[in-house]
Amino acid sequence: MSATAAEAAHHAAVWAGRAESAHKAVQTRREQAHKMADQRYSAAARDWHERADAAKEERGTAVTMANMWASVAGVLHLVEAGESS
């Protein structure tokens, strides 16, 4: 299966969107953890921190994938234009 530069760019944009969503989830979950800690719900606060850590990991993966697809799109664009990378 061969992808076009446009398809690769689309993949990059999708992964970038996932990274943004995960970033927002990290912030929201950290805020919720702090609320739980302020109310002395330590078990719930721990759970929210774990959820935030998972979202942070997802964000890292999404950023890596977005960068990879952006690089692929750049190379494919050069190939489609008949230039060497």
PDB file of N, CA and C in Angstrom:
ATOM      1  N   MET A   1       0.849  -1.185   0.000  1.00  0.00           N
ATOM      2  CA  MET A   1       0.000   0.000   0.000  1.00  0.00           C
ATOM      3  C   MET A   1       0.887   1.239   0.000  1.00  0.00           C
ATOM      4  N   SER A   2       0.661   2.104  -0.909  1.00  0.00           N
ATOM      5  CA  SER A   2       1.432   3.341  -0.941  1.00  0.00           C
ATOM      6  C   SER A   2       0.512   4.503  -0.586  1.00  0.00           C
ATOM      7  N   ALA A   3       1.038   5.409   0.206  1.00  0.00           N
ATOM      8  CA  ALA A   3       0.264   6.565   0.637  1.00  0.00           C
ATOM      9  C   ALA A   3       0.713   7.789  -0.153  1.00  0.00           C
ATOM     10  N   THR A   4      -0.168   8.719  -0.286  1.00  0.00           N
ATOM     11  CA  THR A   4       0.191   9.986  -0.916  1.00  0.00           C
ATOM     12  C   THR A   4       0.597  10.971   0.175  1.00  0.00           C
ATOM     13  N   ALA A   5       1.220  12.055  -0.249  1.00  0.00           N
ATOM     14  CA  ALA A   5       1.607  13.089   0.711  1.00  0.00           C
ATOM     15  C   ALA A   5       0.373  13.639   1.426  1.00  0.00           C
ATOM     16  N   ALA A   6      -0.714  13.796   0.702  1.00  0.00           N
ATOM     17  CA  ALA A   6      -1.943  14.322   1.309  1.00  0.00           C
ATOM     18  C   ALA A   6      -2.493  13.359   2.361  1.00  0.00           C
ATOM     19  N   GLU A   7      -2.444  12.068   2.063  1.00  0.00           N
ATOM     20  CA  GLU A   7      -2.923  11.081   3.042  1.00  0.00           C
ATOM     21  C   GLU A   7      -2.044  11.088   4.288  1.00  0.00           C
ATOM     22  N   ALA A   8      -0.741  11.175   4.082  1.00  0.00           N
ATOM     23  CA  ALA A   8       0.177  11.211   5.226  1.00  0.00           C
ATOM     24  C   ALA A   8      -0.050  12.482   6.046  1.00  0.00           C
ATOM     25  N   ALA A   9      -0.269  13.596   5.376  1.00  0.00           N
ATOM     26  CA  ALA A   9      -0.542  14.846   6.082  1.00  0.00           C
ATOM     27  C   ALA A   9      -1.840  14.738   6.885  1.00  0.00           C
ATOM     28  N   HIS A  10      -2.826  14.052   6.320  1.00  0.00           N
ATOM     29  CA  HIS A  10      -4.086  13.838   7.037  1.00  0.00           C
ATOM     30  C   HIS A  10      -3.835  13.012   8.303  1.00  0.00           C
ATOM     31  N   HIS A  11      -3.047  11.956   8.173  1.00  0.00           N
ATOM     32  CA  HIS A  11      -2.709  11.139   9.351  1.00  0.00           C
ATOM     33  C   HIS A  11      -2.018  11.994  10.414  1.00  0.00           C
ATOM     34  N   ALA A  12      -1.108  12.856   9.975  1.00  0.00           N
ATOM     35  CA  ALA A  12      -0.399  13.739  10.915  1.00  0.00           C
ATOM     36  C   ALA A  12      -1.389  14.640  11.648  1.00  0.00           C
ATOM     37  N   ALA A  13      -2.352  15.182  10.913  1.00  0.00           N
ATOM     38  CA  ALA A  13      -3.344  16.068  11.528  1.00  0.00           C
ATOM     39  C   ALA A  13      -4.228  15.321  12.520  1.00  0.00           C
ATOM     40  N   VAL A  14      -4.603  14.095  12.175  1.00  0.00           N
ATOM     41  CA  VAL A  14      -5.429  13.285  13.084  1.00  0.00           C
ATOM     42  C   VAL A  14      -4.665  13.017  14.377  1.00  0.00           C
ATOM     43  N   TRP A  15      -3.397  12.617  14.242  1.00  0.00           N
ATOM     44  CA  TRP A  15      -2.597  12.344  15.437  1.00  0.00           C
ATOM     45  C   TRP A  15      -2.368  13.617  16.252  1.00  0.00           C
ATOM     46  N   ALA A  16      -2.200  14.739  15.593  1.00  0.00           N
ATOM     47  CA  ALA A  16      -2.040  16.011  16.306  1.00  0.00           C
ATOM     48  C   ALA A  16      -3.309  16.335  17.093  1.00  0.00           C
ATOM     49  N   GLY A  17      -4.460  16.051  16.512  1.00  0.00           N
ATOM     50  CA  GLY A  17      -5.723  16.244  17.226  1.00  0.00           C
ATOM     51  C   GLY A  17      -5.827  15.357  18.443  1.00  0.00           C
ATOM     52  N   ARG A  18      -5.365  14.118  18.294  1.00  0.00           N
ATOM     53  CA  ARG A  18      -5.370  13.205  19.441  1.00  0.00           C
ATOM     54  C   ARG A  18      -4.437  13.717  20.535  1.00  0.00           C
ATOM     55  N   ALA A  19      -3.299  14.265  20.134  1.00  0.00           N
ATOM     56  CA  ALA A  19      -2.351  14.810  21.119  1.00  0.00           C
ATOM     57  C   ALA A  19      -2.979  15.975  21.873  1.00  0.00           C
ATOM     58  N   GLU A  20      -3.685  16.832  21.144  1.00  0.00           N
ATOM     59  CA  GLU A  20      -4.340  17.971  21.781  1.00  0.00           C
ATOM     60  C   GLU A  20      -5.420  17.508  22.758  1.00  0.00           C
ATOM     61  N   SER A  21      -6.199  16.528  22.352  1.00  0.00           N
ATOM     62  CA  SER A  21      -7.244  15.989  23.238  1.00  0.00           C
ATOM     63  C   SER A  21      -6.637  15.375  24.488  1.00  0.00           C
ATOM     64  N   ALA A  22      -5.554  14.645  24.313  1.00  0.00           N
ATOM     65  CA  ALA A  22      -4.894  14.023  25.465  1.00  0.00           C
ATOM     66  C   ALA A  22      -4.320  15.090  26.388  1.00  0.00           C
ATOM     67  N   HIS A  23      -3.783  16.160  25.810  1.00  0.00           N
ATOM     68  CA  HIS A  23      -3.239  17.256  26.620  1.00  0.00           C
ATOM     69  C   HIS A  23      -4.335  17.871  27.487  1.00  0.00           C
ATOM     70  N   LYS A  24      -5.487  18.097  26.880  1.00  0.00           N
ATOM     71  CA  LYS A  24      -6.621  18.650  27.632  1.00  0.00           C
ATOM     72  C   LYS A  24      -7.071  17.686  28.723  1.00  0.00           C
ATOM     73  N   ALA A  25      -7.030  16.377  28.417  1.00  0.00           N
ATOM     74  CA  ALA A  25      -7.424  15.373  29.408  1.00  0.00           C
ATOM     75  C   ALA A  25      -6.466  15.383  30.590  1.00  0.00           C
ATOM     76  N   VAL A  26      -5.171  15.554  30.322  1.00  0.00           N
ATOM     77  CA  VAL A  26      -4.188  15.623  31.411  1.00  0.00           C
ATOM     78  C   VAL A  26      -4.539  16.780  32.332  1.00  0.00           C
ATOM     79  N   GLN A  27      -4.779  17.938  31.745  1.00  0.00           N
ATOM     80  CA  GLN A  27      -5.107  19.117  32.556  1.00  0.00           C
ATOM     81  C   GLN A  27      -6.374  18.910  33.376  1.00  0.00           C
ATOM     82  N   THR A  28      -7.403  18.403  32.748  1.00  0.00           N
ATOM     83  CA  THR A  28      -8.684  18.185  33.429  1.00  0.00           C
ATOM     84  C   THR A  28      -8.527  17.181  34.561  1.00  0.00           C
ATOM     85  N   ARG A  29      -7.819  16.114  34.298  1.00  0.00           N
ATOM     86  CA  ARG A  29      -7.655  15.067  35.316  1.00  0.00           C
ATOM     87  C   ARG A  29      -6.786  15.539  36.473  1.00  0.00           C
ATOM     88  N   ARG A  30      -5.778  16.342  36.187  1.00  0.00           N
ATOM     89  CA  ARG A  30      -4.958  16.897  37.272  1.00  0.00           C
ATOM     90  C   ARG A  30      -5.802  17.840  38.144  1.00  0.00           C
ATOM     91  N   GLU A  31      -6.634  18.656  37.498  1.00  0.00           N
ATOM     92  CA  GLU A  31      -7.504  19.553  38.259  1.00  0.00           C
ATOM     93  C   GLU A  31      -8.448  18.754  39.156  1.00  0.00           C
ATOM     94  N   GLN A  32      -9.000  17.683  38.611  1.00  0.00           N
ATOM     95  CA  GLN A  32      -9.908  16.850  39.397  1.00  0.00           C
ATOM     96  C   GLN A  32      -9.153  16.200  40.560  1.00  0.00           C
ATOM     97  N   ALA A  33      -7.926  15.773  40.320  1.00  0.00           N
ATOM     98  CA  ALA A  33      -7.114  15.177  41.387  1.00  0.00           C
ATOM     99  C   ALA A  33      -6.877  16.179  42.506  1.00  0.00           C
ATOM    100  N   HIS A  34      -6.588  17.421  42.137  1.00  0.00           N
ATOM    101  CA  HIS A  34      -6.366  18.452  43.162  1.00  0.00           C
ATOM    102  C   HIS A  34      -7.641  18.733  43.957  1.00  0.00           C
ATOM    103  N   LYS A  35      -8.785  18.719  43.278  1.00  0.00           N
ATOM    104  CA  LYS A  35     -10.054  18.917  43.988  1.00  0.00           C
ATOM    105  C   LYS A  35     -10.276  17.794  45.000  1.00  0.00           C
ATOM    106  N   MET A  36     -10.009  16.570  44.569  1.00  0.00           N
ATOM    107  CA  MET A  36     -10.192  15.429  45.467  1.00  0.00           C
ATOM    108  C   MET A  36      -9.226  15.509  46.649  1.00  0.00           C
ATOM    109  N   ALA A  37      -8.012  15.913  46.383  1.00  0.00           N
ATOM    110  CA  ALA A  37      -7.021  16.042  47.458  1.00  0.00           C
ATOM    111  C   ALA A  37      -7.438  17.142  48.440  1.00  0.00           C
ATOM    112  N   ASP A  38      -7.953  18.245  47.907  1.00  0.00           N
ATOM    113  CA  ASP A  38      -8.405  19.338  48.767  1.00  0.00           C
ATOM    114  C   ASP A  38      -9.563  18.898  49.671  1.00  0.00           C
ATOM    115  N   GLN A  39     -10.364  17.960  49.169  1.00  0.00           N
ATOM    116  CA  GLN A  39     -11.494  17.458  49.953  1.00  0.00           C
ATOM    117  C   GLN A  39     -11.098  16.235  50.798  1.00  0.00           C
ATOM    118  N   ARG A  40      -9.815  15.938  50.788  1.00  0.00           N
ATOM    119  CA  ARG A  40      -9.243  14.839  51.580  1.00  0.00           C
ATOM    120  C   ARG A  40      -9.690  13.454  51.102  1.00  0.00           C
ATOM    121  N   TYR A  41      -9.963  13.343  49.824  1.00  0.00           N
ATOM    122  CA  TYR A  41     -10.268  12.045  49.223  1.00  0.00           C
ATOM    123  C   TYR A  41      -8.990  11.529  48.557  1.00  0.00           C
ATOM    124  N   SER A  42      -8.087  11.013  49.363  1.00  0.00           N
ATOM    125  CA  SER A  42      -6.772  10.656  48.842  1.00  0.00           C
ATOM    126  C   SER A  42      -6.812   9.519  47.826  1.00  0.00           C
ATOM    127  N   ALA A  43      -7.683   8.536  48.031  1.00  0.00           N
ATOM    128  CA  ALA A  43      -7.777   7.421  47.077  1.00  0.00           C
ATOM    129  C   ALA A  43      -8.284   7.925  45.721  1.00  0.00           C
ATOM    130  N   ALA A  44      -9.280   8.788  45.756  1.00  0.00           N
ATOM    131  CA  ALA A  44      -9.817   9.345  44.512  1.00  0.00           C
ATOM    132  C   ALA A  44      -8.783  10.239  43.836  1.00  0.00           C
ATOM    133  N   ALA A  45      -8.059  10.992  44.622  1.00  0.00           N
ATOM    134  CA  ALA A  45      -7.023  11.866  44.060  1.00  0.00           C
ATOM    135  C   ALA A  45      -5.951  11.031  43.374  1.00  0.00           C
ATOM    136  N   ARG A  46      -5.544   9.942  44.019  1.00  0.00           N
ATOM    137  CA  ARG A  46      -4.550   9.032  43.410  1.00  0.00           C
ATOM    138  C   ARG A  46      -5.053   8.486  42.084  1.00  0.00           C
ATOM    139  N   ASP A  47      -6.332   8.091  42.080  1.00  0.00           N
ATOM    140  CA  ASP A  47      -6.927   7.559  40.855  1.00  0.00           C
ATOM    141  C   ASP A  47      -6.905   8.598  39.740  1.00  0.00           C
ATOM    142  N   TRP A  48      -7.247   9.842  40.041  1.00  0.00           N
ATOM    143  CA  TRP A  48      -7.232  10.899  39.029  1.00  0.00           C
ATOM    144  C   TRP A  48      -5.814  11.188  38.543  1.00  0.00           C
ATOM    145  N   HIS A  49      -4.841  11.112  39.446  1.00  0.00           N
ATOM    146  CA  HIS A  49      -3.446  11.298  39.031  1.00  0.00           C
ATOM    147  C   HIS A  49      -3.010  10.167  38.099  1.00  0.00           C
ATOM    148  N   GLU A  50      -3.442   8.950  38.381  1.00  0.00           N
ATOM    149  CA  GLU A  50      -3.107   7.820  37.505  1.00  0.00           C
ATOM    150  C   GLU A  50      -3.746   7.996  36.132  1.00  0.00           C
ATOM    151  N   ARG A  51      -4.972   8.476  36.118  1.00  0.00           N
ATOM    152  CA  ARG A  51      -5.648   8.738  34.840  1.00  0.00           C
ATOM    153  C   ARG A  51      -4.918   9.840  34.063  1.00  0.00           C
ATOM    154  N   ALA A  52      -4.463  10.850  34.774  1.00  0.00           N
ATOM    155  CA  ALA A  52      -3.710  11.930  34.128  1.00  0.00           C
ATOM    156  C   ALA A  52      -2.393  11.398  33.568  1.00  0.00           C
ATOM    157  N   ASP A  53      -1.731  10.526  34.314  1.00  0.00           N
ATOM    158  CA  ASP A  53      -0.482   9.934  33.833  1.00  0.00           C
ATOM    159  C   ASP A  53      -0.713   9.114  32.565  1.00  0.00           C
ATOM    160  N   ALA A  54      -1.822   8.390  32.520  1.00  0.00           N
ATOM    161  CA  ALA A  54      -2.151   7.593  31.330  1.00  0.00           C
ATOM    162  C   ALA A  54      -2.407   8.513  30.133  1.00  0.00           C
ATOM    163  N   ALA A  55      -3.115   9.610  30.362  1.00  0.00           N
ATOM    164  CA  ALA A  55      -3.380  10.565  29.285  1.00  0.00           C
ATOM    165  C   ALA A  55      -2.081  11.220  28.826  1.00  0.00           C
ATOM    166  N   LYS A  56      -1.172  11.455  29.750  1.00  0.00           N
ATOM    167  CA  LYS A  56       0.125  12.040  29.400  1.00  0.00           C
ATOM    168  C   LYS A  56       0.909  11.086  28.502  1.00  0.00           C
ATOM    169  N   GLU A  57       0.843   9.807  28.798  1.00  0.00           N
ATOM    170  CA  GLU A  57       1.507   8.807  27.968  1.00  0.00           C
ATOM    171  C   GLU A  57       0.868   8.758  26.573  1.00  0.00           C
ATOM    172  N   GLU A  58      -0.453   8.815  26.533  1.00  0.00           N
ATOM    173  CA  GLU A  58      -1.169   8.845  25.248  1.00  0.00           C
ATOM    174  C   GLU A  58      -0.747  10.071  24.436  1.00  0.00           C
ATOM    175  N   ARG A  59      -0.616  11.197  25.115  1.00  0.00           N
ATOM    176  CA  ARG A  59      -0.195  12.427  24.444  1.00  0.00           C
ATOM    177  C   ARG A  59       1.189  12.250  23.824  1.00  0.00           C
ATOM    178  N   GLY A  60       2.104  11.643  24.560  1.00  0.00           N
ATOM    179  CA  GLY A  60       3.448  11.415  24.036  1.00  0.00           C
ATOM    180  C   GLY A  60       3.437  10.539  22.794  1.00  0.00           C
ATOM    181  N   THR A  61       2.641   9.489  22.833  1.00  0.00           N
ATOM    182  CA  THR A  61       2.523   8.609  21.669  1.00  0.00           C
ATOM    183  C   THR A  61       1.928   9.360  20.483  1.00  0.00           C
ATOM    184  N   ALA A  62       0.892  10.145  20.734  1.00  0.00           N
ATOM    185  CA  ALA A  62       0.235  10.886  19.661  1.00  0.00           C
ATOM    186  C   ALA A  62       1.179  11.920  19.044  1.00  0.00           C
ATOM    187  N   VAL A  63       1.966  12.591  19.866  1.00  0.00           N
ATOM    188  CA  VAL A  63       2.926  13.572  19.346  1.00  0.00           C
ATOM    189  C   VAL A  63       3.969  12.872  18.476  1.00  0.00           C
ATOM    190  N   THR A  64       4.456  11.739  18.941  1.00  0.00           N
ATOM    191  CA  THR A  64       5.435  10.972  18.164  1.00  0.00           C
ATOM    192  C   THR A  64       4.857  10.559  16.819  1.00  0.00           C
ATOM    193  N   MET A  65       3.640  10.060  16.831  1.00  0.00           N
ATOM    194  CA  MET A  65       3.000   9.625  15.589  1.00  0.00           C
ATOM    195  C   MET A  65       2.722  10.805  14.659  1.00  0.00           C
ATOM    196  N   ALA A  66       2.305  11.928  15.206  1.00  0.00           N
ATOM    197  CA  ALA A  66       2.052  13.110  14.382  1.00  0.00           C
ATOM    198  C   ALA A  66       3.338  13.562  13.705  1.00  0.00           C
ATOM    199  N   ASN A  67       4.427  13.576  14.461  1.00  0.00           N
ATOM    200  CA  ASN A  67       5.712  13.974  13.888  1.00  0.00           C
ATOM    201  C   ASN A  67       6.166  12.996  12.812  1.00  0.00           C
ATOM    202  N   MET A  68       5.989  11.706  13.065  1.00  0.00           N
ATOM    203  CA  MET A  68       6.386  10.699  12.095  1.00  0.00           C
ATOM    204  C   MET A  68       5.607  10.874  10.796  1.00  0.00           C
ATOM    205  N   TRP A  69       4.282  11.034  10.892  1.00  0.00           N
ATOM    206  CA  TRP A  69       3.464  11.192   9.694  1.00  0.00           C
ATOM    207  C   TRP A  69       3.770  12.508   8.981  1.00  0.00           C
ATOM    208  N   ALA A  70       4.095  13.548   9.724  1.00  0.00           N
ATOM    209  CA  ALA A  70       4.477  14.807   9.085  1.00  0.00           C
ATOM    210  C   ALA A  70       5.771  14.630   8.294  1.00  0.00           C
ATOM    211  N   SER A  71       6.707  13.885   8.845  1.00  0.00           N
ATOM    212  CA  SER A  71       7.956  13.604   8.129  1.00  0.00           C
ATOM    213  C   SER A  71       7.688  12.792   6.873  1.00  0.00           C
ATOM    214  N   VAL A  72       6.841  11.780   7.003  1.00  0.00           N
ATOM    215  CA  VAL A  72       6.482  10.953   5.844  1.00  0.00           C
ATOM    216  C   VAL A  72       5.822  11.824   4.777  1.00  0.00           C
ATOM    217  N   ALA A  73       4.940  12.707   5.184  1.00  0.00           N
ATOM    218  CA  ALA A  73       4.269  13.590   4.226  1.00  0.00           C
ATOM    219  C   ALA A  73       5.286  14.462   3.494  1.00  0.00           C
ATOM    220  N   GLY A  74       6.267  14.971   4.227  1.00  0.00           N
ATOM    221  CA  GLY A  74       7.295  15.798   3.599  1.00  0.00           C
ATOM    222  C   GLY A  74       8.097  15.042   2.562  1.00  0.00           C
ATOM    223  N   VAL A  75       8.501  13.818   2.907  1.00  0.00           N
ATOM    224  CA  VAL A  75       9.263  12.995   1.968  1.00  0.00           C
ATOM    225  C   VAL A  75       8.417  12.636   0.757  1.00  0.00           C
ATOM    226  N   LEU A  76       7.179  12.232   0.997  1.00  0.00           N
ATOM    227  CA  LEU A  76       6.303  11.884  -0.122  1.00  0.00           C
ATOM    228  C   LEU A  76       6.044  13.075  -1.031  1.00  0.00           C
ATOM    229  N   HIS A  77       5.942  14.241  -0.440  1.00  0.00           N
ATOM    230  CA  HIS A  77       5.751  15.448  -1.241  1.00  0.00           C
ATOM    231  C   HIS A  77       6.940  15.653  -2.179  1.00  0.00           C
ATOM    232  N   LEU A  78       8.153  15.465  -1.638  1.00  0.00           N
ATOM    233  CA  LEU A  78       9.347  15.591  -2.474  1.00  0.00           C
ATOM    234  C   LEU A  78       9.353  14.545  -3.582  1.00  0.00           C
ATOM    235  N   VAL A  79       8.989  13.316  -3.238  1.00  0.00           N
ATOM    236  CA  VAL A  79       8.951  12.240  -4.236  1.00  0.00           C
ATOM    237  C   VAL A  79       7.917  12.556  -5.308  1.00  0.00           C
ATOM    238  N   GLU A  80       6.750  13.006  -4.890  1.00  0.00           N
ATOM    239  CA  GLU A  80       5.696  13.332  -5.853  1.00  0.00           C
ATOM    240  C   GLU A  80       6.110  14.490  -6.756  1.00  0.00           C
ATOM    241  N   ALA A  81       6.919  15.396  -6.221  1.00  0.00           N
ATOM    242  CA  ALA A  81       7.375  16.543  -7.011  1.00  0.00           C
ATOM    243  C   ALA A  81       8.593  16.180  -7.876  1.00  0.00           C
ATOM    244  N   GLY A  82       9.086  14.960  -7.685  1.00  0.00           N
ATOM    245  CA  GLY A  82      10.218  14.502  -8.491  1.00  0.00           C
ATOM    246  C   GLY A  82      11.565  14.942  -7.966  1.00  0.00           C
ATOM    247  N   GLU A  83      11.613  15.366  -6.720  1.00  0.00           N
ATOM    248  CA  GLU A  83      12.867  15.804  -6.101  1.00  0.00           C
ATOM    249  C   GLU A  83      13.394  14.691  -5.218  1.00  0.00           C
ATOM    250  N   SER A  84      14.686  14.732  -4.940  1.00  0.00           N
ATOM    251  CA  SER A  84      15.262  13.754  -4.025  1.00  0.00           C
ATOM    252  C   SER A  84      15.301  14.338  -2.618  1.00  0.00           C
ATOM    253  N   SER A  85      15.189  13.462  -1.612  1.00  0.00           N
ATOM    254  CA  SER A  85      15.175  13.958  -0.231  1.00  0.00           C
ATOM    255  C   SER A  85      16.513  14.095   0.297  1.00  0.00           C
TER     256      SER A  85
END
